[in-house]
Amino acid sequence: MKGNDQAAQLAASILRFRRFREKILSPEIFGEPAWELLLEVFVADAKGEAITARMVAERRGGSPAVISRWLKHLGQDPLI
């Protein structure tokens, strides 16, 4: 996504903040798997990097199967 450098930097900052917040507060309070996944995919795309469900799951501490289901769902909406 060329031309989206500022947006990608902002999305990366949002992800870093969310990771920090999860260290202090329970992720169940603020859990938004679809939004997290959209941010992860956007940042990876802006950097020209490939991303897999397993990679996202490792970063989030979740299940690759759950991330995979979200990817399929979001792909049907053409959000990704």
Short mmCIF file of N, CA, C and O in Angstrom, two decimals:
data_model
loop_
_atom_site.label_atom_id
_atom_site.label_comp_id
_atom_site.label_asym_id
_atom_site.label_seq_id
_atom_site.Cartn_x
_atom_site.Cartn_y
_atom_site.Cartn_z
N MET A 1 0.83 -1.18 0.00
CA MET A 1 0.00 0.00 0.00
C MET A 1 0.88 1.24 0.00
O MET A 1 1.05 1.90 1.01
N LYS A 2 1.43 1.53 -1.12
CA LYS A 2 2.29 2.69 -1.24
C LYS A 2 1.50 3.96 -0.96
O LYS A 2 0.34 4.07 -1.28
N GLY A 3 2.21 4.92 -0.36
CA GLY A 3 1.56 6.18 -0.05
C GLY A 3 0.83 6.17 1.28
O GLY A 3 0.25 7.15 1.67
N ASN A 4 0.87 5.06 1.96
CA ASN A 4 0.19 4.95 3.25
C ASN A 4 1.18 4.86 4.40
O ASN A 4 0.89 4.26 5.42
N ASP A 5 2.35 5.48 4.23
CA ASP A 5 3.38 5.37 5.27
C ASP A 5 2.90 5.89 6.62
O ASP A 5 3.11 5.24 7.64
N GLN A 6 2.25 7.04 6.63
CA GLN A 6 1.77 7.60 7.90
C GLN A 6 0.71 6.71 8.52
O GLN A 6 0.72 6.47 9.72
N ALA A 7 -0.19 6.21 7.71
CA ALA A 7 -1.25 5.34 8.21
C ALA A 7 -0.65 4.04 8.76
O ALA A 7 -1.08 3.54 9.80
N ALA A 8 0.35 3.50 8.07
CA ALA A 8 1.00 2.27 8.53
C ALA A 8 1.74 2.50 9.85
O ALA A 8 1.70 1.66 10.75
N GLN A 9 2.39 3.66 9.98
CA GLN A 9 3.08 3.98 11.23
C GLN A 9 2.08 4.13 12.37
O GLN A 9 2.32 3.67 13.49
N LEU A 10 0.96 4.75 12.09
CA LEU A 10 -0.08 4.89 13.10
C LEU A 10 -0.64 3.53 13.50
O LEU A 10 -0.81 3.24 14.69
N ALA A 11 -0.92 2.68 12.52
CA ALA A 11 -1.43 1.34 12.81
C ALA A 11 -0.43 0.55 13.64
O ALA A 11 -0.81 -0.16 14.59
N ALA A 12 0.86 0.65 13.32
CA ALA A 12 1.90 -0.04 14.09
C ALA A 12 1.94 0.49 15.52
O ALA A 12 2.10 -0.29 16.48
N SER A 13 1.77 1.79 15.69
CA SER A 13 1.73 2.38 17.03
C SER A 13 0.53 1.89 17.82
O SER A 13 0.62 1.61 19.01
N ILE A 14 -0.60 1.80 17.15
CA ILE A 14 -1.81 1.28 17.80
C ILE A 14 -1.57 -0.15 18.28
O ILE A 14 -1.93 -0.51 19.41
N LEU A 15 -0.96 -0.97 17.43
CA LEU A 15 -0.67 -2.35 17.82
C LEU A 15 0.28 -2.41 19.01
O LEU A 15 0.09 -3.21 19.93
N ARG A 16 1.32 -1.58 19.01
CA ARG A 16 2.27 -1.55 20.13
C ARG A 16 1.55 -1.15 21.42
O ARG A 16 1.76 -1.75 22.48
N PHE A 17 0.69 -0.14 21.34
CA PHE A 17 -0.05 0.29 22.52
C PHE A 17 -0.96 -0.82 23.03
O PHE A 17 -1.05 -1.07 24.23
N ARG A 18 -1.62 -1.51 22.11
CA ARG A 18 -2.52 -2.60 22.51
C ARG A 18 -1.74 -3.72 23.20
O ARG A 18 -2.22 -4.32 24.16
N ARG A 19 -0.53 -4.02 22.73
CA ARG A 19 0.30 -5.05 23.36
C ARG A 19 0.70 -4.61 24.77
O ARG A 19 0.68 -5.39 25.71
N PHE A 20 1.05 -3.34 24.90
CA PHE A 20 1.40 -2.79 26.20
C PHE A 20 0.21 -2.86 27.16
O PHE A 20 0.34 -3.27 28.30
N ARG A 21 -0.95 -2.47 26.66
CA ARG A 21 -2.17 -2.48 27.47
C ARG A 21 -2.50 -3.88 27.96
O ARG A 21 -2.94 -4.07 29.10
N GLU A 22 -2.25 -4.89 27.11
CA GLU A 22 -2.54 -6.28 27.50
C GLU A 22 -1.66 -6.76 28.64
O GLU A 22 -2.01 -7.70 29.34
N LYS A 23 -0.51 -6.12 28.84
CA LYS A 23 0.36 -6.48 29.96
C LYS A 23 -0.21 -5.98 31.28
O LYS A 23 0.09 -6.52 32.33
N ILE A 24 -1.03 -4.93 31.21
CA ILE A 24 -1.57 -4.31 32.41
C ILE A 24 -3.01 -4.75 32.68
O ILE A 24 -3.37 -5.04 33.81
N LEU A 25 -3.80 -4.80 31.64
CA LEU A 25 -5.22 -5.13 31.76
C LEU A 25 -5.52 -6.42 31.00
O LEU A 25 -4.87 -6.73 30.00
N SER A 26 -6.52 -7.11 31.43
CA SER A 26 -6.91 -8.36 30.79
C SER A 26 -7.32 -8.12 29.34
O SER A 26 -8.15 -7.25 29.05
N PRO A 27 -6.75 -8.91 28.40
CA PRO A 27 -7.13 -8.74 26.99
C PRO A 27 -8.60 -9.04 26.73
O PRO A 27 -9.17 -8.57 25.74
N GLU A 28 -9.23 -9.80 27.61
CA GLU A 28 -10.65 -10.11 27.43
C GLU A 28 -11.52 -8.86 27.54
O GLU A 28 -12.60 -8.79 26.97
N ILE A 29 -11.03 -7.86 28.25
CA ILE A 29 -11.79 -6.62 28.41
C ILE A 29 -11.87 -5.86 27.08
O ILE A 29 -12.90 -5.32 26.72
N PHE A 30 -10.76 -5.85 26.35
CA PHE A 30 -10.66 -5.04 25.15
C PHE A 30 -10.50 -5.86 23.88
O PHE A 30 -10.18 -5.31 22.83
N GLY A 31 -10.67 -7.15 23.94
CA GLY A 31 -10.42 -8.01 22.80
C GLY A 31 -11.24 -7.66 21.57
O GLY A 31 -12.47 -7.56 21.63
N GLU A 32 -10.56 -7.42 20.48
CA GLU A 32 -11.19 -7.15 19.19
C GLU A 32 -10.38 -7.88 18.12
O GLU A 32 -9.59 -7.27 17.40
N PRO A 33 -10.56 -9.19 18.02
CA PRO A 33 -9.70 -9.96 17.11
C PRO A 33 -9.76 -9.51 15.66
O PRO A 33 -8.74 -9.47 14.98
N ALA A 34 -10.91 -9.12 15.18
CA ALA A 34 -11.02 -8.69 13.78
C ALA A 34 -10.23 -7.40 13.55
O ALA A 34 -9.50 -7.28 12.57
N TRP A 35 -10.35 -6.45 14.46
CA TRP A 35 -9.64 -5.19 14.32
C TRP A 35 -8.13 -5.41 14.42
O TRP A 35 -7.35 -4.87 13.64
N GLU A 36 -7.70 -6.22 15.38
CA GLU A 36 -6.28 -6.54 15.53
C GLU A 36 -5.74 -7.16 14.24
O GLU A 36 -4.66 -6.81 13.78
N LEU A 37 -6.50 -8.07 13.69
CA LEU A 37 -6.06 -8.75 12.47
C LEU A 37 -5.98 -7.77 11.30
O LEU A 37 -5.00 -7.79 10.53
N LEU A 38 -6.95 -6.89 11.17
CA LEU A 38 -6.90 -5.89 10.11
C LEU A 38 -5.67 -4.99 10.25
O LEU A 38 -5.00 -4.67 9.27
N LEU A 39 -5.37 -4.59 11.48
CA LEU A 39 -4.18 -3.77 11.71
C LEU A 39 -2.91 -4.53 11.34
O LEU A 39 -2.02 -4.00 10.68
N GLU A 40 -2.82 -5.79 11.78
CA GLU A 40 -1.64 -6.62 11.48
C GLU A 40 -1.44 -6.76 9.97
O GLU A 40 -0.33 -6.62 9.46
N VAL A 41 -2.52 -7.05 9.26
CA VAL A 41 -2.44 -7.25 7.81
C VAL A 41 -2.07 -5.93 7.12
O VAL A 41 -1.23 -5.91 6.20
N PHE A 42 -2.65 -4.83 7.55
CA PHE A 42 -2.35 -3.52 6.96
C PHE A 42 -0.88 -3.17 7.12
O PHE A 42 -0.21 -2.75 6.17
N VAL A 43 -0.36 -3.34 8.35
CA VAL A 43 1.05 -3.01 8.62
C VAL A 43 1.97 -3.90 7.80
O VAL A 43 2.93 -3.43 7.19
N ALA A 44 1.68 -5.20 7.77
CA ALA A 44 2.52 -6.12 7.00
C ALA A 44 2.50 -5.76 5.52
O ALA A 44 3.54 -5.75 4.86
N ASP A 45 1.33 -5.44 4.99
CA ASP A 45 1.21 -5.06 3.59
C ASP A 45 1.99 -3.79 3.29
O ASP A 45 2.68 -3.69 2.28
N ALA A 46 1.89 -2.82 4.18
CA ALA A 46 2.60 -1.56 3.98
C ALA A 46 4.11 -1.76 3.98
O ALA A 46 4.83 -1.04 3.29
N LYS A 47 4.57 -2.74 4.74
CA LYS A 47 6.01 -3.05 4.78
C LYS A 47 6.42 -4.00 3.66
O LYS A 47 7.59 -4.29 3.50
N GLY A 48 5.43 -4.51 2.92
CA GLY A 48 5.73 -5.46 1.86
C GLY A 48 6.10 -6.83 2.39
O GLY A 48 6.80 -7.60 1.75
N GLU A 49 5.61 -7.15 3.58
CA GLU A 49 5.89 -8.43 4.23
C GLU A 49 4.71 -9.38 4.12
O GLU A 49 3.55 -8.95 4.15
N ALA A 50 5.02 -10.64 4.00
CA ALA A 50 3.97 -11.67 4.05
C ALA A 50 3.65 -11.95 5.51
O ALA A 50 4.51 -11.83 6.38
N ILE A 51 2.40 -12.29 5.78
CA ILE A 51 1.99 -12.60 7.15
C ILE A 51 1.08 -13.82 7.10
O ILE A 51 0.30 -13.99 6.17
N THR A 52 1.22 -14.67 8.09
CA THR A 52 0.39 -15.88 8.17
C THR A 52 -0.43 -15.85 9.45
O THR A 52 -0.14 -15.09 10.38
N ALA A 53 -1.44 -16.70 9.48
CA ALA A 53 -2.27 -16.82 10.69
C ALA A 53 -1.40 -17.23 11.87
O ALA A 53 -1.58 -16.74 12.99
N ARG A 54 -0.45 -18.11 11.64
CA ARG A 54 0.44 -18.57 12.72
C ARG A 54 1.26 -17.39 13.27
O ARG A 54 1.42 -17.26 14.49
N MET A 55 1.76 -16.54 12.40
CA MET A 55 2.55 -15.39 12.85
C MET A 55 1.71 -14.46 13.73
O MET A 55 2.16 -14.00 14.78
N VAL A 56 0.49 -14.19 13.29
CA VAL A 56 -0.39 -13.32 14.08
C VAL A 56 -0.72 -13.98 15.41
O VAL A 56 -0.71 -13.33 16.45
N ALA A 57 -0.99 -15.26 15.39
CA ALA A 57 -1.32 -15.99 16.62
C ALA A 57 -0.15 -15.94 17.60
O ALA A 57 -0.37 -15.77 18.81
N GLU A 58 1.07 -16.07 17.11
CA GLU A 58 2.23 -16.01 17.99
C GLU A 58 2.37 -14.62 18.61
O GLU A 58 2.70 -14.49 19.78
N ARG A 59 2.10 -13.59 17.85
CA ARG A 59 2.18 -12.22 18.38
C ARG A 59 1.10 -11.95 19.41
O ARG A 59 1.32 -11.26 20.39
N ARG A 60 -0.08 -12.48 19.16
CA ARG A 60 -1.23 -12.22 20.03
C ARG A 60 -1.39 -13.26 21.12
O ARG A 60 -2.17 -13.09 22.04
N GLY A 61 -0.68 -14.39 20.98
CA GLY A 61 -0.83 -15.45 21.96
C GLY A 61 -2.12 -16.22 21.78
O GLY A 61 -2.65 -16.80 22.71
N GLY A 62 -2.65 -16.22 20.57
CA GLY A 62 -3.91 -16.90 20.29
C GLY A 62 -3.72 -18.16 19.47
O GLY A 62 -2.61 -18.63 19.25
N SER A 63 -4.82 -18.67 19.01
CA SER A 63 -4.83 -19.90 18.22
C SER A 63 -4.76 -19.60 16.73
O SER A 63 -5.54 -18.78 16.23
N PRO A 64 -3.86 -20.27 16.00
CA PRO A 64 -3.81 -20.08 14.55
C PRO A 64 -5.13 -20.44 13.87
O PRO A 64 -5.51 -19.80 12.88
N ALA A 65 -5.85 -21.41 14.41
CA ALA A 65 -7.13 -21.81 13.83
C ALA A 65 -8.15 -20.67 13.93
O ALA A 65 -8.90 -20.40 12.99
N VAL A 66 -8.17 -19.99 15.07
CA VAL A 66 -9.10 -18.87 15.25
C VAL A 66 -8.73 -17.72 14.31
O VAL A 66 -9.60 -17.15 13.64
N ILE A 67 -7.45 -17.42 14.22
CA ILE A 67 -6.99 -16.35 13.32
C ILE A 67 -7.33 -16.71 11.88
O ILE A 67 -7.77 -15.87 11.10
N SER A 68 -7.14 -17.96 11.54
CA SER A 68 -7.44 -18.42 10.18
C SER A 68 -8.92 -18.23 9.85
O SER A 68 -9.27 -17.78 8.76
N ARG A 69 -9.78 -18.54 10.81
CA ARG A 69 -11.23 -18.34 10.60
C ARG A 69 -11.54 -16.85 10.41
O ARG A 69 -12.35 -16.49 9.56
N TRP A 70 -10.91 -15.99 11.20
CA TRP A 70 -11.12 -14.56 11.03
C TRP A 70 -10.65 -14.10 9.67
O TRP A 70 -11.29 -13.26 9.02
N LEU A 71 -9.49 -14.60 9.22
CA LEU A 71 -8.99 -14.23 7.90
C LEU A 71 -9.99 -14.60 6.81
O LEU A 71 -10.25 -13.80 5.90
N LYS A 72 -10.56 -15.79 6.90
CA LYS A 72 -11.55 -16.22 5.91
C LYS A 72 -12.78 -15.31 5.95
O LYS A 72 -13.30 -14.90 4.92
N HIS A 73 -13.24 -15.01 7.16
CA HIS A 73 -14.42 -14.16 7.32
C HIS A 73 -14.16 -12.76 6.76
O HIS A 73 -14.98 -12.21 6.01
N LEU A 74 -13.03 -12.16 7.13
CA LEU A 74 -12.71 -10.82 6.66
C LEU A 74 -12.46 -10.79 5.16
O LEU A 74 -12.77 -9.80 4.49
N GLY A 75 -11.95 -11.87 4.62
CA GLY A 75 -11.72 -11.97 3.18
C GLY A 75 -13.02 -12.01 2.39
O GLY A 75 -13.06 -11.59 1.23
N GLN A 76 -14.09 -12.50 3.01
CA GLN A 76 -15.39 -12.53 2.33
C GLN A 76 -16.01 -11.14 2.23
O GLN A 76 -16.82 -10.89 1.35
N ASP A 77 -15.64 -10.25 3.11
CA ASP A 77 -16.18 -8.88 3.13
C ASP A 77 -15.39 -7.92 2.24
O ASP A 77 -15.70 -6.75 2.25
N PRO A 78 -14.45 -8.35 1.50
CA PRO A 78 -13.26 -7.78 0.91
C PRO A 78 -12.56 -6.70 1.73
O PRO A 78 -12.19 -5.66 1.21
N LEU A 79 -12.43 -6.93 3.03
CA LEU A 79 -11.66 -6.01 3.86
C LEU A 79 -10.16 -6.30 3.75
O LEU A 79 -9.35 -5.44 4.02
N ILE A 80 -9.84 -7.53 3.38
CA ILE A 80 -8.42 -7.88 3.21
C ILE A 80 -8.25 -8.58 1.88
O ILE A 80 -9.18 -9.08 1.31
#
